[in-house]
PDB file of C-alpha atoms in Angstrom:
ATOM      1  CA  ALA A  61     189.522 -30.501 177.020  1.00  0.00           C
ATOM      2  CA  GLN A  62     192.089 -30.621 174.292  1.00  0.00           C
ATOM      3  CA  SER A  63     190.960 -30.184 170.703  1.00  0.00           C
ATOM      4  CA  VAL A  64     192.424 -29.869 167.233  1.00  0.00           C
ATOM      5  CA  THR A  65     191.095 -27.876 164.294  1.00  0.00           C
ATOM      6  CA  GLN A  66     192.088 -28.448 160.711  1.00  0.00           C
ATOM      7  CA  PRO A  67     190.296 -25.678 158.831  1.00  0.00           C
ATOM      8  CA  ASP A  68     190.856 -27.061 155.341  1.00  0.00           C
ATOM      9  CA  ILE A  69     188.839 -30.158 154.474  1.00  0.00           C
ATOM     10  CA  HIS A  70     190.207 -30.430 150.934  1.00  0.00           C
ATOM     11  CA  ILE A  71     193.306 -28.939 149.327  1.00  0.00           C
ATOM     12  CA  THR A  72     194.442 -29.324 145.734  1.00  0.00           C
ATOM     13  CA  VAL A  73     197.964 -28.463 144.650  1.00  0.00           C
ATOM     14  CA  SER A  74     199.965 -29.015 141.490  1.00  0.00           C
ATOM     15  CA  GLU A  75     202.864 -31.410 141.570  1.00  0.00           C
ATOM     16  CA  GLY A  76     206.030 -29.510 142.377  1.00  0.00           C
ATOM     17  CA  ALA A  77     204.192 -26.731 144.183  1.00  0.00           C
ATOM     18  CA  SER A  78     204.673 -25.982 147.859  1.00  0.00           C
ATOM     19  CA  LEU A  79     202.197 -27.149 150.457  1.00  0.00           C
ATOM     20  CA  GLU A  80     201.028 -25.911 153.829  1.00  0.00           C
ATOM     21  CA  LEU A  81     198.363 -27.706 155.841  1.00  0.00           C
ATOM     22  CA  ARG A  82     196.968 -25.822 158.791  1.00  0.00           C
ATOM     23  CA  CYS A  83     196.460 -27.134 162.292  1.00  0.00           C
ATOM     24  CA  ASN A  84     195.331 -25.250 165.388  1.00  0.00           C
ATOM     25  CA  TYR A  85     195.092 -26.804 168.816  1.00  0.00           C
ATOM     26  CA  SER A  86     193.444 -25.948 172.080  1.00  0.00           C
ATOM     27  CA  TYR A  87     195.408 -27.091 175.087  1.00  0.00           C
ATOM     28  CA  GLY A  88     196.175 -25.843 178.558  1.00  0.00           C
ATOM     29  CA  ALA A  89     199.863 -26.701 178.797  1.00  0.00           C
ATOM     30  CA  THR A  90     202.679 -27.526 176.416  1.00  0.00           C
ATOM     31  CA  PRO A  91     201.175 -29.956 173.961  1.00  0.00           C
ATOM     32  CA  TYR A  92     202.654 -32.987 172.314  1.00  0.00           C
ATOM     33  CA  LEU A  93     201.824 -32.578 168.634  1.00  0.00           C
ATOM     34  CA  PHE A  94     201.816 -35.021 165.763  1.00  0.00           C
ATOM     35  CA  TRP A  95     201.072 -35.226 162.076  1.00  0.00           C
ATOM     36  CA  TYR A  96     199.890 -38.506 160.606  1.00  0.00           C
ATOM     37  CA  VAL A  97     199.167 -39.437 156.995  1.00  0.00           C
ATOM     38  CA  GLN A  98     196.581 -41.959 155.843  1.00  0.00           C
ATOM     39  CA  SER A  99     196.563 -43.373 152.328  1.00  0.00           C
ATOM     40  CA  PRO A 100     193.370 -45.059 151.125  1.00  0.00           C
ATOM     41  CA  GLY A 101     192.782 -48.376 152.869  1.00  0.00           C
ATOM     42  CA  GLN A 102     195.862 -47.926 155.005  1.00  0.00           C
ATOM     43  CA  GLY A 103     196.557 -47.157 158.615  1.00  0.00           C
ATOM     44  CA  LEU A 104     197.980 -43.970 160.031  1.00  0.00           C
ATOM     45  CA  GLN A 105     201.652 -43.341 159.432  1.00  0.00           C
ATOM     46  CA  LEU A 106     203.535 -40.915 161.652  1.00  0.00           C
ATOM     47  CA  LEU A 107     205.104 -38.064 159.672  1.00  0.00           C
ATOM     48  CA  LEU A 108     206.604 -36.079 162.525  1.00  0.00           C
ATOM     49  CA  LYS A 109     206.211 -35.080 166.151  1.00  0.00           C
ATOM     50  CA  TYR A 110     206.884 -32.133 168.426  1.00  0.00           C
ATOM     51  CA  PHE A 111     207.569 -32.643 172.107  1.00  0.00           C
ATOM     52  CA  SER A 112     209.869 -29.776 173.059  1.00  0.00           C
ATOM     53  CA  GLY A 113     212.928 -27.873 171.913  1.00  0.00           C
ATOM     54  CA  ASP A 114     213.391 -26.615 168.386  1.00  0.00           C
ATOM     55  CA  THR A 115     210.036 -25.420 167.125  1.00  0.00           C
ATOM     56  CA  LEU A 116     210.776 -26.460 163.542  1.00  0.00           C
ATOM     57  CA  VAL A 117     210.683 -30.223 163.277  1.00  0.00           C
ATOM     58  CA  GLN A 118     211.645 -32.389 160.355  1.00  0.00           C
ATOM     59  CA  GLY A 119     209.807 -35.531 159.433  1.00  0.00           C
ATOM     60  CA  ILE A 120     209.779 -38.257 156.871  1.00  0.00           C
ATOM     61  CA  LYS A 121     209.090 -37.822 153.144  1.00  0.00           C
ATOM     62  CA  GLY A 122     210.446 -34.260 153.161  1.00  0.00           C
ATOM     63  CA  PHE A 123     207.773 -32.841 155.470  1.00  0.00           C
ATOM     64  CA  GLU A 124     208.376 -30.323 158.222  1.00  0.00           C
ATOM     65  CA  ALA A 125     206.158 -28.560 160.735  1.00  0.00           C
ATOM     66  CA  GLU A 126     206.537 -25.474 162.865  1.00  0.00           C
ATOM     67  CA  PHE A 127     205.160 -25.114 166.375  1.00  0.00           C
ATOM     68  CA  LYS A 128     203.984 -21.582 167.111  1.00  0.00           C
ATOM     69  CA  ARG A 129     202.785 -21.258 170.675  1.00  0.00           C
ATOM     70  CA  SER A 130     201.546 -17.680 170.195  1.00  0.00           C
ATOM     71  CA  GLN A 131     199.237 -18.831 167.418  1.00  0.00           C
ATOM     72  CA  SER A 132     198.434 -22.273 168.870  1.00  0.00           C
ATOM     73  CA  SER A 133     199.405 -23.688 165.518  1.00  0.00           C
ATOM     74  CA  PHE A 134     201.396 -26.612 164.174  1.00  0.00           C
ATOM     75  CA  ASN A 135     201.272 -26.272 160.403  1.00  0.00           C
ATOM     76  CA  LEU A 136     202.681 -28.927 158.102  1.00  0.00           C
ATOM     77  CA  ARG A 137     204.760 -27.882 155.112  1.00  0.00           C
ATOM     78  CA  LYS A 138     206.515 -29.393 152.146  1.00  0.00           C
ATOM     79  CA  PRO A 139     208.496 -27.330 149.618  1.00  0.00           C
ATOM     80  CA  SER A 140     207.679 -29.464 146.584  1.00  0.00           C
ATOM     81  CA  VAL A 141     204.762 -31.885 146.498  1.00  0.00           C
ATOM     82  CA  HIS A 142     204.930 -35.223 144.687  1.00  0.00           C
ATOM     83  CA  TRP A 143     201.927 -37.037 143.232  1.00  0.00           C
ATOM     84  CA  SER A 144     202.444 -39.794 145.796  1.00  0.00           C
ATOM     85  CA  ASP A 145     201.727 -37.305 148.596  1.00  0.00           C
ATOM     86  CA  ALA A 146     198.021 -37.429 147.764  1.00  0.00           C
ATOM     87  CA  ALA A 147     196.407 -38.734 150.961  1.00  0.00           C
ATOM     88  CA  GLU A 148     194.570 -37.583 154.045  1.00  0.00           C
ATOM     89  CA  TYR A 149     196.573 -35.763 156.686  1.00  0.00           C
ATOM     90  CA  PHE A 150     195.676 -35.673 160.355  1.00  0.00           C
ATOM     91  CA  CYS A 151     197.010 -33.393 163.057  1.00  0.00           C
ATOM     92  CA  ALA A 152     196.813 -34.764 166.607  1.00  0.00           C
ATOM     93  CA  VAL A 153     197.576 -33.655 170.156  1.00  0.00           C
ATOM     94  CA  ALA A 154     198.303 -35.620 173.315  1.00  0.00           C
ATOM     95  CA  GLY A 155     199.585 -35.234 176.818  1.00  0.00           C
ATOM     96  CA  GLY A 156     198.970 -33.398 180.070  1.00  0.00           C
ATOM     97  CA  GLY A 157     195.430 -33.499 181.369  1.00  0.00           C
ATOM     98  CA  GLY A 158     194.352 -35.438 178.309  1.00  0.00           C
ATOM     99  CA  GLY A 159     196.586 -38.347 179.179  1.00  0.00           C
ATOM    100  CA  ASN A 160     198.307 -40.336 176.485  1.00  0.00           C
ATOM    101  CA  LYS A 161     195.381 -40.554 174.118  1.00  0.00           C
ATOM    102  CA  LEU A 162     195.578 -38.810 170.783  1.00  0.00           C
ATOM    103  CA  THR A 163     192.937 -36.259 169.915  1.00  0.00           C
ATOM    104  CA  PHE A 164     192.717 -35.900 166.158  1.00  0.00           C
ATOM    105  CA  GLY A 165     191.567 -33.156 163.878  1.00  0.00           C
ATOM    106  CA  THR A 166     189.042 -33.885 161.168  1.00  0.00           C
ATOM    107  CA  GLY A 167     191.753 -34.272 158.557  1.00  0.00           C
ATOM    108  CA  THR A 168     192.713 -32.552 155.314  1.00  0.00           C
ATOM    109  CA  GLN A 169     192.341 -34.444 152.061  1.00  0.00           C
ATOM    110  CA  LEU A 170     195.210 -33.557 149.728  1.00  0.00           C
ATOM    111  CA  LYS A 171     194.797 -33.927 145.991  1.00  0.00           C
ATOM    112  CA  VAL A 172     197.819 -33.500 143.721  1.00  0.00           C
ATOM    113  CA  GLU A 173     197.302 -32.454 140.133  1.00  0.00           C
ATOM    114  CA  LEU A 174     199.858 -33.605 137.607  1.00  0.00           C
TER     115      LEU A 174
ATOM    116  CA  GLU B 237     210.768 -52.045 160.659  1.00  0.00           C
ATOM    117  CA  PRO B 238     208.471 -53.588 163.274  1.00  0.00           C
ATOM    118  CA  GLU B 239     204.803 -52.931 162.747  1.00  0.00           C
ATOM    119  CA  VAL B 240     201.414 -53.338 164.355  1.00  0.00           C
ATOM    120  CA  THR B 241     199.335 -56.023 162.674  1.00  0.00           C
ATOM    121  CA  GLN B 242     195.562 -56.315 162.782  1.00  0.00           C
ATOM    122  CA  THR B 243     193.265 -59.143 161.805  1.00  0.00           C
ATOM    123  CA  PRO B 244     190.940 -59.511 160.070  1.00  0.00           C
ATOM    124  CA  SER B 245     191.194 -56.666 157.587  1.00  0.00           C
ATOM    125  CA  HIS B 246     187.441 -56.767 157.045  1.00  0.00           C
ATOM    126  CA  GLN B 247     184.760 -58.244 159.310  1.00  0.00           C
ATOM    127  CA  VAL B 248     181.097 -58.485 158.407  1.00  0.00           C
ATOM    128  CA  THR B 249     178.753 -59.310 161.279  1.00  0.00           C
ATOM    129  CA  GLN B 250     175.039 -59.437 161.894  1.00  0.00           C
ATOM    130  CA  MET B 251     173.647 -56.897 164.321  1.00  0.00           C
ATOM    131  CA  GLY B 252     173.501 -58.289 167.847  1.00  0.00           C
ATOM    132  CA  GLN B 253     176.401 -60.665 167.330  1.00  0.00           C
ATOM    133  CA  GLU B 254     179.671 -60.550 169.218  1.00  0.00           C
ATOM    134  CA  VAL B 255     182.829 -59.617 167.384  1.00  0.00           C
ATOM    135  CA  ILE B 256     186.488 -59.790 168.384  1.00  0.00           C
ATOM    136  CA  LEU B 257     189.088 -57.683 166.646  1.00  0.00           C
ATOM    137  CA  ARG B 258     192.677 -58.766 167.022  1.00  0.00           C
ATOM    138  CA  CYS B 259     195.927 -56.856 167.128  1.00  0.00           C
ATOM    139  CA  VAL B 260     199.565 -57.767 167.583  1.00  0.00           C
ATOM    140  CA  PRO B 261     201.383 -54.687 168.877  1.00  0.00           C
ATOM    141  CA  ILE B 262     205.084 -54.059 168.384  1.00  0.00           C
ATOM    142  CA  SER B 263     206.886 -56.479 170.682  1.00  0.00           C
ATOM    143  CA  ASN B 264     208.705 -54.094 173.044  1.00  0.00           C
ATOM    144  CA  HIS B 265     205.805 -51.680 173.360  1.00  0.00           C
ATOM    145  CA  LEU B 266     204.020 -51.346 176.681  1.00  0.00           C
ATOM    146  CA  TYR B 267     201.037 -49.130 175.901  1.00  0.00           C
ATOM    147  CA  PHE B 268     198.165 -50.210 173.690  1.00  0.00           C
ATOM    148  CA  TYR B 269     195.247 -48.342 172.234  1.00  0.00           C
ATOM    149  CA  TRP B 270     192.105 -48.747 170.184  1.00  0.00           C
ATOM    150  CA  TYR B 271     190.669 -46.007 168.021  1.00  0.00           C
ATOM    151  CA  ARG B 272     187.836 -45.992 165.564  1.00  0.00           C
ATOM    152  CA  GLN B 273     186.997 -43.985 162.468  1.00  0.00           C
ATOM    153  CA  ILE B 274     183.441 -43.894 161.238  1.00  0.00           C
ATOM    154  CA  LEU B 275     183.340 -43.377 157.474  1.00  0.00           C
ATOM    155  CA  GLY B 276     183.938 -39.736 156.628  1.00  0.00           C
ATOM    156  CA  GLN B 277     184.626 -38.740 160.225  1.00  0.00           C
ATOM    157  CA  LYS B 278     187.717 -38.195 162.313  1.00  0.00           C
ATOM    158  CA  VAL B 279     189.647 -40.794 164.232  1.00  0.00           C
ATOM    159  CA  GLU B 280     188.291 -41.168 167.784  1.00  0.00           C
ATOM    160  CA  PHE B 281     189.973 -42.602 170.854  1.00  0.00           C
ATOM    161  CA  LEU B 282     188.295 -45.606 172.470  1.00  0.00           C
ATOM    162  CA  VAL B 283     190.598 -47.009 175.130  1.00  0.00           C
ATOM    163  CA  SER B 284     194.175 -47.235 176.343  1.00  0.00           C
ATOM    164  CA  PHE B 285     195.685 -50.218 178.144  1.00  0.00           C
ATOM    165  CA  TYR B 286     198.818 -50.515 180.231  1.00  0.00           C
ATOM    166  CA  ASN B 287     200.095 -53.038 182.722  1.00  0.00           C
ATOM    167  CA  ASN B 288     197.148 -55.334 182.061  1.00  0.00           C
ATOM    168  CA  GLU B 289     194.480 -52.821 182.839  1.00  0.00           C
ATOM    169  CA  ILE B 290     192.564 -50.032 181.199  1.00  0.00           C
ATOM    170  CA  SER B 291     194.266 -46.709 181.866  1.00  0.00           C
ATOM    171  CA  GLU B 292     191.761 -44.499 180.121  1.00  0.00           C
ATOM    172  CA  LYS B 293     188.565 -44.890 178.119  1.00  0.00           C
ATOM    173  CA  SER B 294     186.260 -42.599 176.218  1.00  0.00           C
ATOM    174  CA  GLU B 295     182.503 -42.257 176.589  1.00  0.00           C
ATOM    175  CA  ILE B 296     182.174 -44.367 173.451  1.00  0.00           C
ATOM    176  CA  PHE B 297     183.733 -47.329 175.282  1.00  0.00           C
ATOM    177  CA  ASP B 298     180.635 -48.461 177.160  1.00  0.00           C
ATOM    178  CA  ASP B 299     179.775 -51.824 178.727  1.00  0.00           C
ATOM    179  CA  GLN B 300     179.459 -53.421 175.299  1.00  0.00           C
ATOM    180  CA  PHE B 301     183.178 -53.022 174.745  1.00  0.00           C
ATOM    181  CA  SER B 302     186.038 -54.835 176.428  1.00  0.00           C
ATOM    182  CA  VAL B 303     189.744 -55.267 175.838  1.00  0.00           C
ATOM    183  CA  GLU B 304     192.107 -58.025 176.738  1.00  0.00           C
ATOM    184  CA  ARG B 305     195.723 -59.034 176.371  1.00  0.00           C
ATOM    185  CA  PRO B 306     195.236 -62.770 176.578  1.00  0.00           C
ATOM    186  CA  ASP B 307     198.702 -64.108 175.906  1.00  0.00           C
ATOM    187  CA  GLY B 308     201.344 -61.402 176.096  1.00  0.00           C
ATOM    188  CA  SER B 309     201.374 -60.738 172.373  1.00  0.00           C
ATOM    189  CA  ASN B 310     197.777 -60.224 171.223  1.00  0.00           C
ATOM    190  CA  PHE B 311     195.585 -57.313 172.181  1.00  0.00           C
ATOM    191  CA  THR B 312     191.885 -57.735 171.456  1.00  0.00           C
ATOM    192  CA  LEU B 313     188.814 -55.547 171.313  1.00  0.00           C
ATOM    193  CA  LYS B 314     185.476 -57.290 171.869  1.00  0.00           C
ATOM    194  CA  ILE B 315     182.083 -55.861 171.137  1.00  0.00           C
ATOM    195  CA  ARG B 316     179.462 -58.004 172.863  1.00  0.00           C
ATOM    196  CA  SER B 317     176.298 -57.126 170.981  1.00  0.00           C
ATOM    197  CA  THR B 318     177.024 -55.128 167.873  1.00  0.00           C
ATOM    198  CA  LYS B 319     174.861 -52.252 166.677  1.00  0.00           C
ATOM    199  CA  LEU B 320     174.606 -50.706 163.249  1.00  0.00           C
ATOM    200  CA  GLU B 321     176.438 -47.641 164.523  1.00  0.00           C
ATOM    201  CA  ASP B 322     179.463 -49.763 165.429  1.00  0.00           C
ATOM    202  CA  SER B 323     180.264 -49.960 161.723  1.00  0.00           C
ATOM    203  CA  ALA B 324     183.635 -48.255 161.390  1.00  0.00           C
ATOM    204  CA  MET B 325     187.331 -48.768 160.815  1.00  0.00           C
ATOM    205  CA  TYR B 326     188.986 -49.846 164.049  1.00  0.00           C
ATOM    206  CA  PHE B 327     192.658 -49.065 164.537  1.00  0.00           C
ATOM    207  CA  CYS B 328     194.991 -50.586 167.060  1.00  0.00           C
ATOM    208  CA  ALA B 329     198.075 -48.641 168.131  1.00  0.00           C
ATOM    209  CA  SER B 330     200.986 -49.166 170.463  1.00  0.00           C
ATOM    210  CA  SER B 331     203.795 -47.104 171.942  1.00  0.00           C
ATOM    211  CA  GLU B 332     206.955 -47.782 173.924  1.00  0.00           C
ATOM    212  CA  GLU B 333     206.075 -45.334 176.630  1.00  0.00           C
ATOM    213  CA  GLY B 334     202.984 -43.348 177.447  1.00  0.00           C
ATOM    214  CA  ILE B 335     203.617 -40.194 175.516  1.00  0.00           C
ATOM    215  CA  GLN B 336     205.835 -41.597 172.817  1.00  0.00           C
ATOM    216  CA  PRO B 337     204.521 -41.697 169.249  1.00  0.00           C
ATOM    217  CA  GLN B 338     201.862 -44.297 168.681  1.00  0.00           C
ATOM    218  CA  HIS B 339     202.301 -46.725 165.820  1.00  0.00           C
ATOM    219  CA  PHE B 340     199.113 -47.755 164.082  1.00  0.00           C
ATOM    220  CA  GLY B 341     198.012 -50.903 162.326  1.00  0.00           C
ATOM    221  CA  ASP B 342     196.224 -50.870 158.989  1.00  0.00           C
ATOM    222  CA  GLY B 343     192.857 -51.270 160.689  1.00  0.00           C
ATOM    223  CA  THR B 344     189.904 -53.637 160.629  1.00  0.00           C
ATOM    224  CA  ARG B 345     186.870 -52.507 158.702  1.00  0.00           C
ATOM    225  CA  LEU B 346     183.825 -53.654 160.683  1.00  0.00           C
ATOM    226  CA  SER B 347     180.541 -53.775 158.821  1.00  0.00           C
ATOM    227  CA  ILE B 348     177.376 -54.476 160.808  1.00  0.00           C
ATOM    228  CA  LEU B 349     174.389 -55.687 158.802  1.00  0.00           C
TER     229      LEU B 349
END
């Protein structure tokens, strides 16, 4: 069965600093990978997706993620964090034997210090 | 930009009562989903729906749960006899095609007393 691990439950960064959120997946074939962001009281907003092709994908709000098959990872990065980026970030996987459903990681809560 | 809308935003229900959560997916989307998120836990898949039938469901989605697309625009989740452990945020999502990105609503917070 597919699974997603987000090893960091909480991360705190200073505004303007770079950010990397880790995501590892377990999947038998080529996965479809997603990052979603959830602000308090809000739904899940898609940041970016990887289906195939270029392993470095660009998303909204200045985020990018890199798919590394050898490491089973899909880490999310941003060069300079803004205070408004404080939220919870979820990595998710779909496809193949798991069907269309999304399997989510436990999330990483990002706090931004001014 | 089109969005998924869910009503109500918060539902408080007595244990044992039936509850219906409503969703209006994005109009040209064909695949519909329900997920739930118990407070402090991860988002969990409940059910997917395509072509007027359930295409996949999780072990959480037992006989107490049902889904329906009654009128071509709404997509509902019904819980027949609610339990305390059904308290959670319920998210509806939709996608154009099966593996395309799913767009989520803002959720319905269900509180069972």
